PDB file of C-alpha atoms in Angstrom:
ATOM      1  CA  UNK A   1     101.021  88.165  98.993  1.00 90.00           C
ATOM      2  CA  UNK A   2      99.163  90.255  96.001  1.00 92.00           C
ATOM      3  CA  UNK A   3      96.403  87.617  94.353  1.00 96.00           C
ATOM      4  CA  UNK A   4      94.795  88.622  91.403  1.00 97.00           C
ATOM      5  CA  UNK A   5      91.851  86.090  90.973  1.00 97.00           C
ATOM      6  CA  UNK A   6      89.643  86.285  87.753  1.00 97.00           C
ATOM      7  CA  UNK A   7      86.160  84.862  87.620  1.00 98.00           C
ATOM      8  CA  UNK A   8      82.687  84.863  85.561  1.00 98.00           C
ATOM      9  CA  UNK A   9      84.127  83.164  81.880  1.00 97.00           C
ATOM     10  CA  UNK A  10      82.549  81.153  80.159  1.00 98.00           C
ATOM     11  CA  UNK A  11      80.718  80.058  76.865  1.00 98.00           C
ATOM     12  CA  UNK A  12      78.089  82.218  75.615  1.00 98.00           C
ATOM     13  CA  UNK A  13      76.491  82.727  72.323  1.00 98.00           C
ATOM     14  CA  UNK A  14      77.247  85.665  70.126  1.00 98.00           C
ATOM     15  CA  UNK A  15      74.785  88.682  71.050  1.00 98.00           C
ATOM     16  CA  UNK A  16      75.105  87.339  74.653  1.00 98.00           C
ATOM     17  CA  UNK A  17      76.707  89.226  77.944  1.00 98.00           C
ATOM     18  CA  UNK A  18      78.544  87.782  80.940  1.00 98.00           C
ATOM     19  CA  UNK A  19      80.564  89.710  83.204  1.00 98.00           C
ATOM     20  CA  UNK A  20      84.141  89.054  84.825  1.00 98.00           C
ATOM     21  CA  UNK A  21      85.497  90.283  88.466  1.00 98.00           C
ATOM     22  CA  UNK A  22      88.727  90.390  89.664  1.00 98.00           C
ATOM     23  CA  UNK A  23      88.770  89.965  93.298  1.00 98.00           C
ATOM     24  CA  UNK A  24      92.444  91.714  94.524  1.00 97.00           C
ATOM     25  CA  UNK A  25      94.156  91.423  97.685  1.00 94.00           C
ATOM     26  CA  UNK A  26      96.955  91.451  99.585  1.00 93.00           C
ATOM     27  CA  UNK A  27      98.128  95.297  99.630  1.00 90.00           C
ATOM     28  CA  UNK A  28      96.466  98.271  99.095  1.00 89.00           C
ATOM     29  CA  UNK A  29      95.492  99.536  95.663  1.00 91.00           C
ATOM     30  CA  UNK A  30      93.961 102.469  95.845  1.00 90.00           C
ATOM     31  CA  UNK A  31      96.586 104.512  93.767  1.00 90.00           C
ATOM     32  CA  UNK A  32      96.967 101.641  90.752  1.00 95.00           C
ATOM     33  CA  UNK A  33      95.317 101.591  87.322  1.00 96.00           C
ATOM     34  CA  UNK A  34      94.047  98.340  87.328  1.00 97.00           C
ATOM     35  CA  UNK A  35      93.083  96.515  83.820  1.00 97.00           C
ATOM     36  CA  UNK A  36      91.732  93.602  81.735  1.00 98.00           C
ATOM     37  CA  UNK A  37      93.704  92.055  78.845  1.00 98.00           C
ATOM     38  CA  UNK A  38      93.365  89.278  76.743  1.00 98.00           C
ATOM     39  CA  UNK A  39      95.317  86.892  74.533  1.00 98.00           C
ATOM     40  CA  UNK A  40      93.492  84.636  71.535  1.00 97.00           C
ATOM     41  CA  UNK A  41      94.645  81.638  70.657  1.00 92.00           C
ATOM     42  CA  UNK A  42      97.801  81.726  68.455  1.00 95.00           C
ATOM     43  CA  UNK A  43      97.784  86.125  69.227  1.00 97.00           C
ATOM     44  CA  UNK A  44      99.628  88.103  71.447  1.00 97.00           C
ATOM     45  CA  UNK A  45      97.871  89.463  74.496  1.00 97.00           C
ATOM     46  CA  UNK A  46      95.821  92.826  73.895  1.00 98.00           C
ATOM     47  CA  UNK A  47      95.244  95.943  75.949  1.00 98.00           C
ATOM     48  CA  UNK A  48      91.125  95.872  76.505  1.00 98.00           C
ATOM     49  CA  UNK A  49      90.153  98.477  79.413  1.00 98.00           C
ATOM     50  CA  UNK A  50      91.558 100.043  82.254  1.00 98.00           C
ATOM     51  CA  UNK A  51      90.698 102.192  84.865  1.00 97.00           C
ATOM     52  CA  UNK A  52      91.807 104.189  88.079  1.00 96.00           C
ATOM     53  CA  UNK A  53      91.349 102.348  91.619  1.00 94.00           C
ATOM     54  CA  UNK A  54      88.793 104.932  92.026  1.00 91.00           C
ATOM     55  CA  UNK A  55      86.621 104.305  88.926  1.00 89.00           C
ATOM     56  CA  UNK A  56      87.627 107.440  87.368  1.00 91.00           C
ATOM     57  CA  UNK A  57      89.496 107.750  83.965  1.00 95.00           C
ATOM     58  CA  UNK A  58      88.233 104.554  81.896  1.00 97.00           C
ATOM     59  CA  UNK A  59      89.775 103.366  78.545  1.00 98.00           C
ATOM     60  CA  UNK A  60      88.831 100.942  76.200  1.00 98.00           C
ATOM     61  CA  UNK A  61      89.950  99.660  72.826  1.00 98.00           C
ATOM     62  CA  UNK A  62      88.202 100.462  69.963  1.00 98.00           C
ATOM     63  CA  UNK A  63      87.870  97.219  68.808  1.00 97.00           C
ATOM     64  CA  UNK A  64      84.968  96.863  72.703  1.00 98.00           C
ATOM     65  CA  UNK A  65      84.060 100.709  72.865  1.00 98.00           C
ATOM     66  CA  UNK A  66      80.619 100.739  73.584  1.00 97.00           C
ATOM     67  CA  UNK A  67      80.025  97.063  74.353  1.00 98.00           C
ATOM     68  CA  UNK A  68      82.669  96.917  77.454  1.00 98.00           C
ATOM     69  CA  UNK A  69      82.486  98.308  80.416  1.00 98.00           C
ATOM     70  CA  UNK A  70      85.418  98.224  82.957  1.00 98.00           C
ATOM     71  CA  UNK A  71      83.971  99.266  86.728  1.00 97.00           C
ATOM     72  CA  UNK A  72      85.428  99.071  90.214  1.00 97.00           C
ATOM     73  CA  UNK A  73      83.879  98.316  93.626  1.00 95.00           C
ATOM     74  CA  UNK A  74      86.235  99.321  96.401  1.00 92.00           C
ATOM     75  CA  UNK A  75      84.066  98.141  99.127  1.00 93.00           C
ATOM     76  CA  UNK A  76      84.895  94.495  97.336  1.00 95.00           C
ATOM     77  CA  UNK A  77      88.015  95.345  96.518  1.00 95.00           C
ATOM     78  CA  UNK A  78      86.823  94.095  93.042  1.00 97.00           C
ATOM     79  CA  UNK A  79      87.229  95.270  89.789  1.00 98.00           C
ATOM     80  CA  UNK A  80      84.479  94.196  86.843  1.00 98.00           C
ATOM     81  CA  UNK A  81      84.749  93.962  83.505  1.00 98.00           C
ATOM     82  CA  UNK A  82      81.073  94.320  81.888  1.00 98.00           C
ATOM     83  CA  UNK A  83      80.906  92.226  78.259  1.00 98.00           C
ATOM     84  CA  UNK A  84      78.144  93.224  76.082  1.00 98.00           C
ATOM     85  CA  UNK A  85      77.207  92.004  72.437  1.00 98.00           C
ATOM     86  CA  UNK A  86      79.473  89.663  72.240  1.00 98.00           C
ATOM     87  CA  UNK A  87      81.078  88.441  69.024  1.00 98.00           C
ATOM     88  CA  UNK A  88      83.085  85.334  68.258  1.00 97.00           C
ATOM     89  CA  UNK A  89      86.324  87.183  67.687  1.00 97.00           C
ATOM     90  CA  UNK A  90      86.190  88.154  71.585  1.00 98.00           C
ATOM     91  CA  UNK A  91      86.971  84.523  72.136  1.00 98.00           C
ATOM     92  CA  UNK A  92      90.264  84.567  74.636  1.00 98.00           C
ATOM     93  CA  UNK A  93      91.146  84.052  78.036  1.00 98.00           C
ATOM     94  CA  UNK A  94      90.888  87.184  79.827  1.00 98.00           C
ATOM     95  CA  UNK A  95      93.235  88.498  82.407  1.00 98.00           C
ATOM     96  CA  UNK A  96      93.180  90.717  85.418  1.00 98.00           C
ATOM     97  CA  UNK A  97      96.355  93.021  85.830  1.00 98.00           C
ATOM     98  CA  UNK A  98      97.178  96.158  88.476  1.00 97.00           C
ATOM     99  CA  UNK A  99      99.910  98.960  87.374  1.00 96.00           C
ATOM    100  CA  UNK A 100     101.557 100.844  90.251  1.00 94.00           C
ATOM    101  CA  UNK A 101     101.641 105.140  89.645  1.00 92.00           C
ATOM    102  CA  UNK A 102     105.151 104.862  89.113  1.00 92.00           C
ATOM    103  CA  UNK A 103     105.006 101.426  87.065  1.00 92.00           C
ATOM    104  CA  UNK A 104     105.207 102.074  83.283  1.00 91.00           C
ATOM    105  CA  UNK A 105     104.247  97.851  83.291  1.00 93.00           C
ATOM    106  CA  UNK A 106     101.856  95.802  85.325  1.00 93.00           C
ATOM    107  CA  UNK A 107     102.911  94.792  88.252  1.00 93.00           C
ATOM    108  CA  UNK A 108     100.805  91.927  89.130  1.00 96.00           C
ATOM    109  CA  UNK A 109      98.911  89.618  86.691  1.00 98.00           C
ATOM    110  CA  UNK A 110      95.949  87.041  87.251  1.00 97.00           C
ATOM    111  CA  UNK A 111      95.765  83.713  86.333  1.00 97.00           C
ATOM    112  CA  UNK A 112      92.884  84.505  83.204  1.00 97.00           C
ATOM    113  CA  UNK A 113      89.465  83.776  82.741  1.00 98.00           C
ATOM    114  CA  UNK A 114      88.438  81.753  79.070  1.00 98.00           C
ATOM    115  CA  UNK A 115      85.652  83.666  77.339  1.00 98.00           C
ATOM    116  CA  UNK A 116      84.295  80.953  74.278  1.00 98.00           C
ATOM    117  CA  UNK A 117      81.639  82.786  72.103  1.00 98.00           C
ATOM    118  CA  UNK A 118      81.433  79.774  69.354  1.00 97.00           C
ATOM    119  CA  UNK A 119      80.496  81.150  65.357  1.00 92.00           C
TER     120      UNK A 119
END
């Protein structure tokens, strides 16, 4: 059974930094793009980094270039999603999701993570 399970939210005061894993198991996923997304209250869920299995070939959105950084430790079978500078409009619960290669949609979600960075 694939688990995707998200960790490291919390509330944090604009400026601040936390950072989020996602712990993955159950098959192998050394050939998936895994990513982090996130959804606002009363938004639709947003694209925020991804990045191969094997750390290579990062993207971010422009709204978290330079503050975010998406990482990946395959020993832990963990993927990281570094949150620098934060600002209030980051506020949202942040999920975990793994894309196959021949997936043109995530395969597997996790559960989410809140981030709260109060104005």
């Amino acid at each position: 059974q694939v688990q995707l399970v998200e960790s490291g939210g919390g509330l944090v005061q604009a400026g601040g930094s936390l950072r989020l894993s996602c712990a993955a198991s159950g098959r192998t996923f050394s050939m998936y793009t895994m990513g982090w997304f996130r959804q606002a209250p009363g938004k639709e869920r947003e694209f925020v980094a991804n990045v191969k299995w094997s750390g290579d070939n990062a993207y971010y959105a422009d709204s978290v270039k330079g503050r975010f950084t998406i990482s990946v430790d395959n020993s832990k079978n963990t993927v990281y999603l570094q949150l620098n500078s934060l600002k209030p409009e980051d506020t949202a619960v942040y999920y975990c999701a793994a894309r196959g290669p021949a997936s043109l949609t995530n395969d597997y979600w996790g559960q989410g993570t809140q981030v709260t960075v109060p104005s």
